[in-house]
PDB file of C-alpha atoms in Angstrom:
ATOM      1  CA  UNK A   1     -39.794  32.002 -38.720  1.00 78.00           C
ATOM      2  CA  UNK A   2     -42.881  29.966 -38.648  1.00 89.00           C
ATOM      3  CA  UNK A   3     -44.025  27.599 -35.877  1.00 93.00           C
ATOM      4  CA  UNK A   4     -43.338  23.934 -36.717  1.00 93.00           C
ATOM      5  CA  UNK A   5     -45.932  21.492 -35.353  1.00 92.00           C
ATOM      6  CA  UNK A   6     -45.692  17.603 -35.522  1.00 89.00           C
ATOM      7  CA  UNK A   7     -48.115  15.793 -33.511  1.00 89.00           C
ATOM      8  CA  UNK A   8     -47.238  16.838 -29.888  1.00 92.00           C
ATOM      9  CA  UNK A   9     -43.954  18.517 -30.800  1.00 94.00           C
ATOM     10  CA  UNK A  10     -44.026  22.219 -31.279  1.00 96.00           C
ATOM     11  CA  UNK A  11     -40.998  24.220 -32.296  1.00 96.00           C
ATOM     12  CA  UNK A  12     -41.313  28.064 -31.957  1.00 96.00           C
ATOM     13  CA  UNK A  13     -38.497  30.023 -33.586  1.00 95.00           C
ATOM     14  CA  UNK A  14     -39.798  33.362 -32.434  1.00 94.00           C
ATOM     15  CA  UNK A  15     -38.849  32.698 -28.870  1.00 93.00           C
ATOM     16  CA  UNK A  16     -36.573  29.618 -29.265  1.00 94.00           C
ATOM     17  CA  UNK A  17     -38.954  27.328 -27.371  1.00 96.00           C
ATOM     18  CA  UNK A  18     -39.570  23.593 -27.875  1.00 97.00           C
ATOM     19  CA  UNK A  19     -42.824  22.096 -26.541  1.00 97.00           C
ATOM     20  CA  UNK A  20     -43.379  18.372 -26.194  1.00 96.00           C
ATOM     21  CA  UNK A  21     -46.830  17.224 -24.862  1.00 95.00           C
ATOM     22  CA  UNK A  22     -47.417  20.882 -23.780  1.00 94.00           C
ATOM     23  CA  UNK A  23     -44.287  20.927 -21.688  1.00 96.00           C
ATOM     24  CA  UNK A  24     -41.283  23.113 -22.465  1.00 97.00           C
ATOM     25  CA  UNK A  25     -38.030  21.302 -23.161  1.00 97.00           C
ATOM     26  CA  UNK A  26     -34.787  23.192 -22.640  1.00 96.00           C
ATOM     27  CA  UNK A  27     -32.507  23.426 -25.661  1.00 97.00           C
ATOM     28  CA  UNK A  28     -29.259  25.244 -26.141  1.00 95.00           C
ATOM     29  CA  UNK A  29     -29.222  27.760 -28.955  1.00 93.00           C
ATOM     30  CA  UNK A  30     -27.265  25.358 -31.234  1.00 92.00           C
ATOM     31  CA  UNK A  31     -29.423  22.379 -30.399  1.00 96.00           C
ATOM     32  CA  UNK A  32     -32.559  24.535 -31.102  1.00 97.00           C
ATOM     33  CA  UNK A  33     -31.043  25.863 -34.412  1.00 95.00           C
ATOM     34  CA  UNK A  34     -30.343  22.287 -35.616  1.00 95.00           C
ATOM     35  CA  UNK A  35     -33.832  20.822 -34.591  1.00 97.00           C
ATOM     36  CA  UNK A  36     -35.594  23.794 -36.228  1.00 96.00           C
ATOM     37  CA  UNK A  37     -33.512  23.493 -39.403  1.00 95.00           C
ATOM     38  CA  UNK A  38     -34.207  19.813 -39.858  1.00 96.00           C
ATOM     39  CA  UNK A  39     -37.884  19.992 -38.802  1.00 95.00           C
ATOM     40  CA  UNK A  40     -38.732  22.900 -41.165  1.00 93.00           C
ATOM     41  CA  UNK A  41     -37.066  20.944 -44.020  1.00 93.00           C
ATOM     42  CA  UNK A  42     -38.807  17.676 -43.354  1.00 90.00           C
ATOM     43  CA  UNK A  43     -37.707  14.617 -45.364  1.00 90.00           C
ATOM     44  CA  UNK A  44     -34.833  16.440 -46.982  1.00 94.00           C
ATOM     45  CA  UNK A  45     -31.463  14.826 -46.423  1.00 96.00           C
ATOM     46  CA  UNK A  46     -28.606  17.186 -45.406  1.00 95.00           C
ATOM     47  CA  UNK A  47     -24.910  16.351 -45.458  1.00 93.00           C
ATOM     48  CA  UNK A  48     -23.050  17.050 -42.312  1.00 89.00           C
ATOM     49  CA  UNK A  49     -21.090  19.826 -43.923  1.00 86.00           C
ATOM     50  CA  UNK A  50     -24.350  21.548 -45.028  1.00 89.00           C
ATOM     51  CA  UNK A  51     -25.570  21.353 -41.459  1.00 90.00           C
ATOM     52  CA  UNK A  52     -22.228  22.472 -40.129  1.00 87.00           C
ATOM     53  CA  UNK A  53     -22.296  25.602 -42.322  1.00 86.00           C
ATOM     54  CA  UNK A  54     -25.820  26.419 -41.282  1.00 87.00           C
ATOM     55  CA  UNK A  55     -25.360  25.893 -37.518  1.00 86.00           C
ATOM     56  CA  UNK A  56     -21.936  27.234 -37.067  1.00 79.00           C
ATOM     57  CA  UNK A  57     -21.718  29.766 -39.915  1.00 75.00           C
ATOM     58  CA  UNK A  58     -18.057  31.038 -39.696  1.00 67.00           C
ATOM     59  CA  UNK A  59     -16.912  29.084 -36.713  1.00 63.00           C
ATOM     60  CA  UNK A  60     -14.325  26.725 -38.284  1.00 63.00           C
ATOM     61  CA  UNK A  61     -12.804  25.644 -34.859  1.00 65.00           C
ATOM     62  CA  UNK A  62     -15.205  22.742 -34.684  1.00 63.00           C
ATOM     63  CA  UNK A  63     -15.309  19.453 -36.464  1.00 66.00           C
ATOM     64  CA  UNK A  64     -18.283  17.897 -38.248  1.00 64.00           C
ATOM     65  CA  UNK A  65     -18.430  15.510 -35.329  1.00 79.00           C
ATOM     66  CA  UNK A  66     -19.960  18.401 -33.344  1.00 84.00           C
ATOM     67  CA  UNK A  67     -23.115  17.836 -35.446  1.00 89.00           C
ATOM     68  CA  UNK A  68     -23.314  14.181 -34.188  1.00 91.00           C
ATOM     69  CA  UNK A  69     -22.967  15.280 -30.743  1.00 92.00           C
ATOM     70  CA  UNK A  70     -25.726  17.778 -31.071  1.00 94.00           C
ATOM     71  CA  UNK A  71     -28.069  15.310 -32.713  1.00 96.00           C
ATOM     72  CA  UNK A  72     -27.503  12.827 -29.858  1.00 97.00           C
ATOM     73  CA  UNK A  73     -28.310  15.425 -27.298  1.00 97.00           C
ATOM     74  CA  UNK A  74     -31.428  16.471 -29.185  1.00 98.00           C
ATOM     75  CA  UNK A  75     -32.601  12.855 -29.495  1.00 97.00           C
ATOM     76  CA  UNK A  76     -32.139  12.327 -25.737  1.00 97.00           C
ATOM     77  CA  UNK A  77     -34.164  15.555 -24.905  1.00 97.00           C
ATOM     78  CA  UNK A  78     -36.988  14.474 -27.254  1.00 97.00           C
ATOM     79  CA  UNK A  79     -37.312  10.923 -25.982  1.00 95.00           C
ATOM     80  CA  UNK A  80     -39.443   8.862 -28.445  1.00 91.00           C
ATOM     81  CA  UNK A  81     -39.714  11.925 -30.766  1.00 93.00           C
ATOM     82  CA  UNK A  82     -35.894  11.687 -31.205  1.00 94.00           C
ATOM     83  CA  UNK A  83     -36.674   8.889 -33.743  1.00 92.00           C
ATOM     84  CA  UNK A  84     -37.927  11.675 -36.115  1.00 93.00           C
ATOM     85  CA  UNK A  85     -34.178  12.497 -36.697  1.00 96.00           C
ATOM     86  CA  UNK A  86     -32.868   9.841 -38.958  1.00 95.00           C
ATOM     87  CA  UNK A  87     -29.138   9.195 -39.588  1.00 95.00           C
ATOM     88  CA  UNK A  88     -28.462   8.623 -43.280  1.00 94.00           C
ATOM     89  CA  UNK A  89     -25.332   6.495 -43.060  1.00 92.00           C
ATOM     90  CA  UNK A  90     -22.286   8.007 -44.707  1.00 89.00           C
ATOM     91  CA  UNK A  91     -24.240  11.126 -45.731  1.00 91.00           C
ATOM     92  CA  UNK A  92     -25.803  13.030 -42.820  1.00 93.00           C
ATOM     93  CA  UNK A  93     -29.377  13.415 -41.351  1.00 96.00           C
ATOM     94  CA  UNK A  94     -32.933  14.181 -42.100  1.00 96.00           C
ATOM     95  CA  UNK A  95     -36.146  14.873 -40.116  1.00 96.00           C
ATOM     96  CA  UNK A  96     -38.546  12.165 -41.254  1.00 92.00           C
ATOM     97  CA  UNK A  97     -42.368  11.986 -40.494  1.00 77.00           C
ATOM     98  CA  UNK A  98     -43.344   8.928 -38.551  1.00 61.00           C
ATOM     99  CA  UNK A  99     -46.805   7.646 -37.563  1.00 53.00           C
ATOM    100  CA  UNK A 100     -48.465   9.638 -34.838  1.00 50.00           C
ATOM    101  CA  UNK A 101     -46.938   9.187 -31.345  1.00 45.00           C
TER     102      UNK A 101
END
């Protein structure tokens, strides 16, 4: 449970807070869990089913499309920083490092 800092984006798992440019951004618990999972595993590609298992654990009443919806909501909340979450066509997602914002 360590703080993830990427330029002006700070993700604190100890209190489920995301800061962007020193301002708190509201995330649902699932959005936070997905963002933190991808950010702490930077550059690693995860299949949708891997993400699904991590995020939803034993909740099988959802489809893997739920991951796509979460990613879209996270991207909107992060604005330009949403570009850090890259779609790997036909596979899943990864959190990539870009040039400083």
